[in-house]
Each structure stands twice: as structure tokens, then as C-alpha cells.
PDB file of C-alpha atoms and ligand atoms in Angstrom:
ATOM      1  CA  MET Y 129      -0.017   0.012   0.058  1.00  0.00           C
ATOM      2  CA  ARG Y 130       1.301   3.415  -0.874  1.00  0.00           C
ATOM      3  CA  ILE Y 131      -0.046   5.656   1.894  1.00  0.00           C
ATOM      4  CA  GLY Y 132       0.675   9.267   1.206  1.00  0.00           C
ATOM      5  CA  GLY Y 133      -0.989  10.833   4.249  1.00  0.00           C
ATOM      6  CA  TRP Y 134      -3.299  10.360   7.178  1.00  0.00           C
ATOM      7  CA  VAL Y 135      -5.462  11.940   9.671  1.00  0.00           C
ATOM      8  CA  LYS Y 136      -5.314  10.233  13.036  1.00  0.00           C
ATOM      9  CA  PHE Y 137      -8.738  11.289  14.366  1.00  0.00           C
ATOM     10  CA  SER Y 138     -11.832  12.398  12.606  1.00  0.00           C
ATOM     11  CA  LEU Y 139     -15.476  12.705  13.527  1.00  0.00           C
ATOM     12  CA  ILE Y 140     -16.661  13.833  10.091  1.00  0.00           C
ATOM     13  CA  ASP Y 141     -15.280  11.315   7.590  1.00  0.00           C
ATOM     14  CA  TYR Y 142     -17.229   8.226   8.744  1.00  0.00           C
ATOM     15  CA  PRO Y 143     -20.812   9.039   9.730  1.00  0.00           C
ATOM     16  CA  GLY Y 144     -21.323   8.200  13.463  1.00  0.00           C
ATOM     17  CA  GLU Y 145     -17.869   6.737  14.041  1.00  0.00           C
ATOM     18  CA  MET Y 146     -14.597   7.840  15.423  1.00  0.00           C
ATOM     19  CA  ALA Y 147     -12.219   7.228  12.510  1.00  0.00           C
ATOM     20  CA  ALA Y 148      -8.636   7.560  11.348  1.00  0.00           C
ATOM     21  CA  VAL Y 149      -8.287   8.347   7.549  1.00  0.00           C
ATOM     22  CA  ILE Y 150      -5.546   7.308   5.226  1.00  0.00           C
ATOM     23  CA  PHE Y 151      -4.929   8.770   1.747  1.00  0.00           C
ATOM     24  CA  THR Y 152      -3.395   6.450  -0.820  1.00  0.00           C
ATOM     25  CA  GLN Y 153      -1.070   7.606  -3.504  1.00  0.00           C
ATOM     26  CA  GLY Y 154      -2.144   7.288  -7.170  1.00  0.00           C
ATOM     27  CA  CYS Y 155      -5.216   8.078  -9.194  1.00  0.00           C
ATOM     28  CA  ASN Y 156      -6.302   7.117 -12.670  1.00  0.00           C
ATOM     29  CA  TYR Y 157      -8.295  10.280 -13.109  1.00  0.00           C
ATOM     30  CA  ARG Y 158      -7.093  13.760 -13.660  1.00  0.00           C
ATOM     31  CA  CYS Y 159     -10.007  16.016 -12.501  1.00  0.00           C
ATOM     32  CA  ALA Y 160      -8.913  19.561 -13.201  1.00  0.00           C
ATOM     33  CA  TYR Y 161     -10.339  20.770  -9.883  1.00  0.00           C
ATOM     34  CA  CYS Y 162      -8.617  18.172  -7.821  1.00  0.00           C
ATOM     35  CA  HIS Y 163      -6.939  19.567  -4.665  1.00  0.00           C
ATOM     36  CA  ASN Y 164      -4.734  16.477  -4.123  1.00  0.00           C
ATOM     37  CA  ALA Y 165      -1.931  16.785  -6.588  1.00  0.00           C
ATOM     38  CA  ASP Y 166       0.479  15.157  -4.156  1.00  0.00           C
ATOM     39  CA  LEU Y 167      -1.723  12.030  -4.207  1.00  0.00           C
ATOM     40  CA  VAL Y 168      -2.370  12.112  -7.965  1.00  0.00           C
ATOM     41  CA  LEU Y 169       0.813  13.270  -9.771  1.00  0.00           C
ATOM     42  CA  PRO Y 170       3.777  10.909  -9.195  1.00  0.00           C
ATOM     43  CA  GLU Y 171       6.285  13.695  -9.455  1.00  0.00           C
ATOM     44  CA  GLN Y 172       4.626  15.301  -6.424  1.00  0.00           C
ATOM     45  CA  TYR Y 173       4.376  12.256  -4.175  1.00  0.00           C
ATOM     46  CA  THR Y 174       5.783  12.618  -0.787  1.00  0.00           C
ATOM     47  CA  GLN Y 175       7.341   9.880   1.297  1.00  0.00           C
ATOM     48  CA  CYS Y 176       4.968   7.053   2.050  1.00  0.00           C
ATOM     49  CA  ILE Y 177       3.825   6.249   5.575  1.00  0.00           C
ATOM     50  CA  PRO Y 178       4.670   2.559   6.231  1.00  0.00           C
ATOM     51  CA  GLU Y 179       1.667   0.264   6.361  1.00  0.00           C
ATOM     52  CA  ALA Y 180       3.024  -1.204   9.580  1.00  0.00           C
ATOM     53  CA  GLU Y 181       3.000   2.190  11.213  1.00  0.00           C
ATOM     54  CA  VAL Y 182      -0.644   2.634  10.372  1.00  0.00           C
ATOM     55  CA  LEU Y 183      -1.593  -0.833  11.582  1.00  0.00           C
ATOM     56  CA  GLY Y 184       0.501  -0.355  14.802  1.00  0.00           C
ATOM     57  CA  PHE Y 185      -1.418   2.847  15.469  1.00  0.00           C
ATOM     58  CA  LEU Y 186      -4.710   1.147  14.894  1.00  0.00           C
ATOM     59  CA  LYS Y 187      -3.736  -1.671  17.216  1.00  0.00           C
ATOM     60  CA  GLU Y 188      -2.740   0.875  19.894  1.00  0.00           C
ATOM     61  CA  ARG Y 189      -6.036   2.768  19.493  1.00  0.00           C
ATOM     62  CA  GLN Y 190      -8.351  -0.170  19.717  1.00  0.00           C
ATOM     63  CA  GLY Y 191     -11.357   0.873  21.836  1.00  0.00           C
ATOM     64  CA  LYS Y 192     -10.636   4.612  21.315  1.00  0.00           C
ATOM     65  CA  LEU Y 193     -11.087   4.613  17.502  1.00  0.00           C
ATOM     66  CA  ASN Y 194     -13.474   2.232  15.783  1.00  0.00           C
ATOM     67  CA  ALA Y 195     -13.188   2.979  12.081  1.00  0.00           C
ATOM     68  CA  LEU Y 196     -10.750   3.560   9.258  1.00  0.00           C
ATOM     69  CA  VAL Y 197     -11.552   5.580   6.216  1.00  0.00           C
ATOM     70  CA  VAL Y 198      -9.538   4.694   3.104  1.00  0.00           C
ATOM     71  CA  SER Y 199      -9.489   7.595   0.737  1.00  0.00           C
ATOM     72  CA  GLY Y 200      -7.138   8.838  -2.041  1.00  0.00           C
ATOM     73  CA  GLY Y 201      -6.072   9.229  -4.701  1.00  0.00           C
ATOM     74  CA  GLU Y 202      -7.988   6.146  -5.779  1.00  0.00           C
ATOM     75  CA  PRO Y 203      -7.586   3.293  -3.203  1.00  0.00           C
ATOM     76  CA  THR Y 204      -8.755   0.540  -5.468  1.00  0.00           C
ATOM     77  CA  LEU Y 205      -5.642   0.983  -7.621  1.00  0.00           C
ATOM     78  CA  GLN Y 206      -3.522  -0.305  -4.680  1.00  0.00           C
ATOM     79  CA  PRO Y 207      -2.487  -3.976  -5.243  1.00  0.00           C
ATOM     80  CA  GLY Y 208      -2.128  -4.474  -1.521  1.00  0.00           C
ATOM     81  CA  LEU Y 209      -5.566  -3.082  -0.617  1.00  0.00           C
ATOM     82  CA  LEU Y 210      -7.293  -6.421   0.090  1.00  0.00           C
ATOM     83  CA  PRO Y 211      -4.611  -7.915   2.408  1.00  0.00           C
ATOM     84  CA  PHE Y 212      -4.265  -4.576   4.128  1.00  0.00           C
ATOM     85  CA  LEU Y 213      -8.010  -4.357   4.861  1.00  0.00           C
ATOM     86  CA  GLN Y 214      -7.982  -7.985   6.114  1.00  0.00           C
ATOM     87  CA  LYS Y 215      -5.486  -6.816   8.744  1.00  0.00           C
ATOM     88  CA  VAL Y 216      -7.584  -3.764   9.578  1.00  0.00           C
ATOM     89  CA  LYS Y 217     -10.720  -5.897   9.939  1.00  0.00           C
ATOM     90  CA  ALA Y 218      -8.815  -8.444  12.092  1.00  0.00           C
ATOM     91  CA  LEU Y 219      -8.163  -5.518  14.541  1.00  0.00           C
ATOM     92  CA  GLY Y 220     -12.024  -5.062  14.708  1.00  0.00           C
ATOM     93  CA  TYR Y 221     -12.366  -1.733  12.762  1.00  0.00           C
ATOM     94  CA  PHE Y 222     -15.165  -0.652  10.532  1.00  0.00           C
ATOM     95  CA  VAL Y 223     -13.909   0.306   7.076  1.00  0.00           C
ATOM     96  CA  LYS Y 224     -15.233   3.092   4.831  1.00  0.00           C
ATOM     97  CA  LEU Y 225     -13.956   3.292   1.296  1.00  0.00           C
ATOM     98  CA  ASP Y 226     -13.888   6.422  -0.775  1.00  0.00           C
ATOM     99  CA  THR Y 227     -13.752   5.574  -4.459  1.00  0.00           C
ATOM    100  CA  ASN Y 228     -14.238   6.998  -7.946  1.00  0.00           C
ATOM    101  CA  GLY Y 229     -15.847   3.748  -8.975  1.00  0.00           C
ATOM    102  CA  SER Y 230     -13.483   2.898 -11.860  1.00  0.00           C
ATOM    103  CA  ARG Y 231     -12.505  -0.548 -10.627  1.00  0.00           C
ATOM    104  CA  PRO Y 232     -15.662  -2.642 -10.122  1.00  0.00           C
ATOM    105  CA  LYS Y 233     -13.824  -5.889  -9.977  1.00  0.00           C
ATOM    106  CA  VAL Y 234     -11.854  -4.655  -6.949  1.00  0.00           C
ATOM    107  CA  LEU Y 235     -15.052  -3.426  -5.321  1.00  0.00           C
ATOM    108  CA  LYS Y 236     -16.627  -6.798  -5.990  1.00  0.00           C
ATOM    109  CA  ALA Y 237     -13.731  -8.620  -4.261  1.00  0.00           C
ATOM    110  CA  LEU Y 238     -13.768  -6.288  -1.275  1.00  0.00           C
ATOM    111  CA  LEU Y 239     -17.609  -6.787  -0.842  1.00  0.00           C
ATOM    112  CA  ALA Y 240     -17.353 -10.594  -1.303  1.00  0.00           C
ATOM    113  CA  ALA Y 241     -14.731 -10.713   1.405  1.00  0.00           C
ATOM    114  CA  GLU Y 242     -16.779  -8.424   3.730  1.00  0.00           C
ATOM    115  CA  LEU Y 243     -13.872  -5.964   3.958  1.00  0.00           C
ATOM    116  CA  VAL Y 244     -15.833  -2.733   3.620  1.00  0.00           C
ATOM    117  CA  ASP Y 245     -18.744  -1.525   5.772  1.00  0.00           C
ATOM    118  CA  TYR Y 246     -19.464   1.851   4.117  1.00  0.00           C
ATOM    119  CA  ILE Y 247     -18.787   3.062   0.582  1.00  0.00           C
ATOM    120  CA  ALA Y 248     -18.797   6.609  -0.810  1.00  0.00           C
ATOM    121  CA  MET Y 249     -18.529   6.798  -4.556  1.00  0.00           C
ATOM    122  CA  ASP Y 250     -18.088   9.921  -6.677  1.00  0.00           C
ATOM    123  CA  ILE Y 251     -20.175  10.174  -9.771  1.00  0.00           C
ATOM    124  CA  LYS Y 252     -18.195  12.747 -11.671  1.00  0.00           C
ATOM    125  CA  ALA Y 253     -20.429  13.682 -14.527  1.00  0.00           C
ATOM    126  CA  PRO Y 254     -23.289  12.573 -16.771  1.00  0.00           C
ATOM    127  CA  VAL Y 255     -22.055   9.892 -19.265  1.00  0.00           C
ATOM    128  CA  SER Y 256     -21.598  12.380 -22.034  1.00  0.00           C
ATOM    129  CA  LYS Y 257     -19.213  14.598 -20.011  1.00  0.00           C
ATOM    130  CA  TYR Y 258     -17.256  11.912 -18.042  1.00  0.00           C
ATOM    131  CA  ASP Y 259     -14.060  12.232 -20.086  1.00  0.00           C
ATOM    132  CA  PHE Y 260     -14.266  16.026 -19.860  1.00  0.00           C
ATOM    133  CA  VAL Y 261     -14.495  16.072 -16.086  1.00  0.00           C
ATOM    134  CA  THR Y 262     -12.072  13.280 -15.311  1.00  0.00           C
ATOM    135  CA  GLY Y 263      -9.558  14.474 -17.818  1.00  0.00           C
ATOM    136  CA  ILE Y 264      -9.027  10.994 -19.223  1.00  0.00           C
ATOM    137  CA  SER Y 265     -10.829   8.548 -21.504  1.00  0.00           C
ATOM    138  CA  THR Y 266     -13.070   6.891 -18.931  1.00  0.00           C
ATOM    139  CA  ASN Y 267     -14.613   3.431 -18.887  1.00  0.00           C
ATOM    140  CA  VAL Y 268     -18.199   4.615 -18.060  1.00  0.00           C
ATOM    141  CA  VAL Y 269     -19.450   0.998 -18.273  1.00  0.00           C
ATOM    142  CA  ALA Y 270     -17.150   0.218 -15.317  1.00  0.00           C
ATOM    143  CA  VAL Y 271     -18.488   3.293 -13.421  1.00  0.00           C
ATOM    144  CA  LYS Y 272     -22.109   2.134 -13.982  1.00  0.00           C
ATOM    145  CA  GLU Y 273     -21.185  -1.359 -12.937  1.00  0.00           C
ATOM    146  CA  SER Y 274     -19.709   0.094  -9.633  1.00  0.00           C
ATOM    147  CA  ILE Y 275     -22.916   2.094  -9.068  1.00  0.00           C
ATOM    148  CA  ASP Y 276     -24.858  -1.136  -9.555  1.00  0.00           C
ATOM    149  CA  LEU Y 277     -22.733  -3.171  -7.238  1.00  0.00           C
ATOM    150  CA  ILE Y 278     -22.727  -0.578  -4.458  1.00  0.00           C
ATOM    151  CA  SER Y 279     -26.477   0.049  -4.609  1.00  0.00           C
ATOM    152  CA  ARG Y 280     -27.194  -3.651  -4.436  1.00  0.00           C
ATOM    153  CA  SER Y 281     -24.614  -4.323  -1.748  1.00  0.00           C
ATOM    154  CA  GLU Y 282     -26.928  -3.633   1.223  1.00  0.00           C
ATOM    155  CA  LYS Y 283     -23.981  -1.694   2.812  1.00  0.00           C
ATOM    156  CA  PRO Y 284     -24.518   1.776   3.859  1.00  0.00           C
ATOM    157  CA  HIS Y 285     -23.377   4.021   0.930  1.00  0.00           C
ATOM    158  CA  VAL Y 286     -23.588   7.328  -0.667  1.00  0.00           C
ATOM    159  CA  PHE Y 287     -23.097   8.695  -4.145  1.00  0.00           C
ATOM    160  CA  ARG Y 288     -21.759  12.189  -4.518  1.00  0.00           C
ATOM    161  CA  THR Y 289     -20.866  14.731  -7.092  1.00  0.00           C
ATOM    162  CA  THR Y 290     -18.574  17.676  -6.721  1.00  0.00           C
ATOM    163  CA  VAL Y 291     -20.232  20.487  -8.554  1.00  0.00           C
ATOM    164  CA  VAL Y 292     -18.087  22.924 -10.410  1.00  0.00           C
ATOM    165  CA  ARG Y 293     -20.154  25.596 -12.207  1.00  0.00           C
ATOM    166  CA  SER Y 294     -17.992  25.754 -15.308  1.00  0.00           C
ATOM    167  CA  MET Y 295     -18.098  21.988 -15.763  1.00  0.00           C
ATOM    168  CA  LEU Y 296     -21.583  20.918 -14.771  1.00  0.00           C
ATOM    169  CA  SER Y 297     -24.790  22.651 -15.672  1.00  0.00           C
ATOM    170  CA  PHE Y 298     -28.147  22.304 -13.903  1.00  0.00           C
ATOM    171  CA  ASN Y 299     -29.163  19.797 -16.558  1.00  0.00           C
ATOM    172  CA  ASP Y 300     -25.937  17.831 -16.112  1.00  0.00           C
ATOM    173  CA  ILE Y 301     -26.645  17.541 -12.329  1.00  0.00           C
ATOM    174  CA  ARG Y 302     -30.185  16.402 -13.105  1.00  0.00           C
ATOM    175  CA  ASP Y 303     -28.781  13.726 -15.497  1.00  0.00           C
ATOM    176  CA  ILE Y 304     -26.328  12.597 -12.906  1.00  0.00           C
ATOM    177  CA  SER Y 305     -29.055  12.279 -10.279  1.00  0.00           C
ATOM    178  CA  ARG Y 306     -30.879   9.940 -12.755  1.00  0.00           C
ATOM    179  CA  MET Y 307     -27.849   7.623 -12.658  1.00  0.00           C
ATOM    180  CA  VAL Y 308     -28.423   7.183  -8.786  1.00  0.00           C
ATOM    181  CA  PRO Y 309     -30.503   4.063  -8.127  1.00  0.00           C
ATOM    182  CA  GLU Y 310     -33.730   4.328  -6.137  1.00  0.00           C
ATOM    183  CA  GLY Y 311     -33.041   4.071  -2.418  1.00  0.00           C
ATOM    184  CA  SER Y 312     -29.459   5.309  -2.569  1.00  0.00           C
ATOM    185  CA  ARG Y 313     -28.310   8.527  -1.039  1.00  0.00           C
ATOM    186  CA  PHE Y 314     -27.006  11.255  -3.255  1.00  0.00           C
ATOM    187  CA  ILE Y 315     -25.089  14.347  -2.143  1.00  0.00           C
ATOM    188  CA  LEU Y 316     -23.991  17.392  -4.094  1.00  0.00           C
ATOM    189  CA  GLN Y 317     -20.695  18.683  -2.746  1.00  0.00           C
ATOM    190  CA  GLU Y 318     -20.001  22.317  -3.125  1.00  0.00           C
ATOM    191  CA  PHE Y 319     -16.704  22.930  -4.939  1.00  0.00           C
ATOM    192  CA  VAL Y 320     -14.670  25.421  -2.984  1.00  0.00           C
ATOM    193  CA  PRO Y 321     -11.811  26.995  -4.898  1.00  0.00           C
ATOM    194  CA  ARG Y 322      -8.776  27.043  -2.610  1.00  0.00           C
ATOM    195  CA  GLY Y 323      -5.170  26.162  -2.405  1.00  0.00           C
ATOM    196  CA  SER Y 324      -3.802  24.508  -5.544  1.00  0.00           C
ATOM    197  CA  THR Y 325      -5.679  22.416  -8.078  1.00  0.00           C
ATOM    198  CA  LEU Y 326      -4.427  20.149 -10.880  1.00  0.00           C
ATOM    199  CA  ASP Y 327      -5.399  22.843 -13.296  1.00  0.00           C
ATOM    200  CA  PRO Y 328      -4.487  26.119 -11.681  1.00  0.00           C
ATOM    201  CA  GLU Y 329      -7.405  27.791 -13.364  1.00  0.00           C
ATOM    202  CA  TYR Y 330      -9.752  26.087 -10.874  1.00  0.00           C
ATOM    203  CA  ALA Y 331      -7.965  27.380  -7.725  1.00  0.00           C
ATOM    204  CA  ASN Y 332      -9.450  30.819  -7.566  1.00  0.00           C
ATOM    205  CA  PRO Y 333     -12.197  32.193  -9.719  1.00  0.00           C
ATOM    206  CA  LEU Y 334     -15.469  32.341  -7.761  1.00  0.00           C
ATOM    207  CA  SER Y 335     -17.275  31.797 -11.008  1.00  0.00           C
ATOM    208  CA  GLN Y 336     -16.327  28.101 -10.663  1.00  0.00           C
ATOM    209  CA  HIS Y 337     -18.598  27.480  -7.760  1.00  0.00           C
ATOM    210  CA  TYR Y 338     -22.269  27.149  -7.007  1.00  0.00           C
ATOM    211  CA  SER Y 339     -23.249  28.594  -3.713  1.00  0.00           C
ATOM    212  CA  LYS Y 340     -24.848  26.462  -0.999  1.00  0.00           C
ATOM    213  CA  GLU Y 341     -28.141  28.206  -1.649  1.00  0.00           C
ATOM    214  CA  GLU Y 342     -27.990  27.318  -5.386  1.00  0.00           C
ATOM    215  CA  LEU Y 343     -27.209  23.675  -4.515  1.00  0.00           C
ATOM    216  CA  ASN Y 344     -30.118  23.569  -2.068  1.00  0.00           C
ATOM    217  CA  ARG Y 345     -32.377  24.948  -4.734  1.00  0.00           C
ATOM    218  CA  MET Y 346     -31.272  22.241  -7.095  1.00  0.00           C
ATOM    219  CA  LEU Y 347     -31.920  19.487  -4.517  1.00  0.00           C
ATOM    220  CA  ASP Y 348     -35.391  20.990  -3.827  1.00  0.00           C
ATOM    221  CA  PHE Y 349     -36.120  20.984  -7.518  1.00  0.00           C
ATOM    222  CA  PHE Y 350     -35.102  17.339  -7.833  1.00  0.00           C
ATOM    223  CA  ARG Y 351     -37.240  16.384  -4.972  1.00  0.00           C
ATOM    224  CA  LYS Y 352     -40.237  18.260  -6.415  1.00  0.00           C
ATOM    225  CA  SER Y 353     -39.637  16.694  -9.753  1.00  0.00           C
ATOM    226  CA  GLU Y 354     -39.513  13.320  -8.126  1.00  0.00           C
ATOM    227  CA  ILE Y 355     -36.062  12.563  -9.353  1.00  0.00           C
ATOM    228  CA  ARG Y 356     -34.630  10.013  -6.995  1.00  0.00           C
ATOM    229  CA  VAL Y 357     -32.394  12.165  -4.811  1.00  0.00           C
ATOM    230  CA  THR Y 358     -32.018  12.264  -1.058  1.00  0.00           C
ATOM    231  CA  ALA Y 359     -29.543  14.516   0.693  1.00  0.00           C
TER     232      ALA Y 359
HETATM  233  S1  SF4 W 133     -10.654  14.464  -7.483  1.00  0.00           S
HETATM  234 FE1  SF4 W 133     -10.235  13.246  -9.396  1.00  0.00          FE
HETATM  235  S2  SF4 W 133      -8.027  13.294  -9.678  1.00  0.00           S
HETATM  236 FE2  SF4 W 133      -8.417  13.931  -7.647  1.00  0.00          FE
HETATM  237  S3  SF4 W 133      -8.173  12.076  -6.335  1.00  0.00           S
HETATM  238 FE3  SF4 W 133     -10.403  12.358  -6.866  1.00  0.00          FE
HETATM  239  S4  SF4 W 133     -10.677  11.091  -8.721  1.00  0.00           S
HETATM  240 FE4  SF4 W 133      -8.469  11.409  -8.510  1.00  0.00          FE
END
């Protein structure tokens, strides 16, 4: 496992649980608005945190922490993810996975082995705009397969979309919401321009972001239109 960073205590990353969060190095997408260049661009990787250090910390915190969030980058790219999570589960921790949904085979293996308890998946764009938003030629069939797997997994889960005004229109967001299966939770995440982004153009201009009020209005509209969205 290439672990590029961690947060040792969080009350906001795993709903209802006291969690540590690790961030894996490496991502197959290149979203222009991404704030995590040091986890995405190999030339900006920092020194890895040894897996043994994370496991040692979790062992030491048994009873004080009860969950681990595995975020990225894109964690499902890590060849050592499954054995690592086996060790984490053996210590008695809940595991939440944050994923871009590009590797349904890995998701399937993790679910079959009961190694994840909560999944958060980003749906980046409507099908027609996936390549534009992710910055690569995306296998949208794989993304849809992941949505299907997760929604049928009976595990707590959430689908979420980061909304950048210059990338996603109101109609795009409506189309994304239609990709979310009935009964699944869907969250619109406000894009906040700050710090650095993969494409520097996204770091500053306020024109890139929808306000909270606008996002709430969209969610209201979706509810009234009986598009299947819960927030
Ligand atoms: S925002 Fe995009 S590029 Fe950045 S880590 Fe997530 S999927 Fe990868």
C-alpha cells in the first residue's frame, strides 16, 4: 500500500464513528479541480507512511477509535488493498472506502470478502461529460457497474458529485441524479476553490462554484420533480 498521508482522528469522515483516515497515492483520473496533486501526480508524491505504522497505530487505539476511512487518490488501484484491509478488519475496525468507482472488480472482491462497511462513490459527470470532467478517456461502463454493485450491496453507501459551475450545468446535475438508483443517497458537494488544483485555473475564480443556496435549490427542484435524490 502506498499511503501518502493520514489523519489520526476524525469525527466527520465516517458518519457516526470515530475514525482515522488514510490517503493512498495514485489516481487514474485527472480532474482539473482536484486539490490532491500530491496524491495524484507521481512527481509530487511525498514519502509514504509505512503500512506497519498505520496498523500499529490502529492496534494501539483499539477501543478509542473504531473505524478507518480509506481515501485517495484512488484506493482501489492499490495492489495491496485487500490484504491490508484484512489486517484492519482483524483488529476489529469498521472500514469506509472512498472511491471513484473505476474498478468494479476490486469493489466486488472487497464486498465478497466483507472488507468494507461503508462506501462513498463519486459520480463525476453525466455519461456524455465523463471524459471532460475526469480528464481521461473513462470506462463509463465500469462506473455504471460500480454504481450497480454498491447500490445492491446492502452496505450503507452514498453517491456524491462535486459540482463545479463551469463543468456541470443544472441539466448535467439532473442527468447525474438519474444515474443514482432508487433508495441510494446522493449528495451534491460544493466545490470550494482554494489552495492549488491540478489545473491552476480552478484554484481561484469564484465563477467556478455554485453557492450552498443554489445547490439547495437544485436539490429542492429534484425532490419536487420526483427525481430520486436524497440529501
Ligand atoms: S478528484 Fe479526481 S483526480 Fe483527484 S483524487 Fe479524486 S478522482 Fe483522482
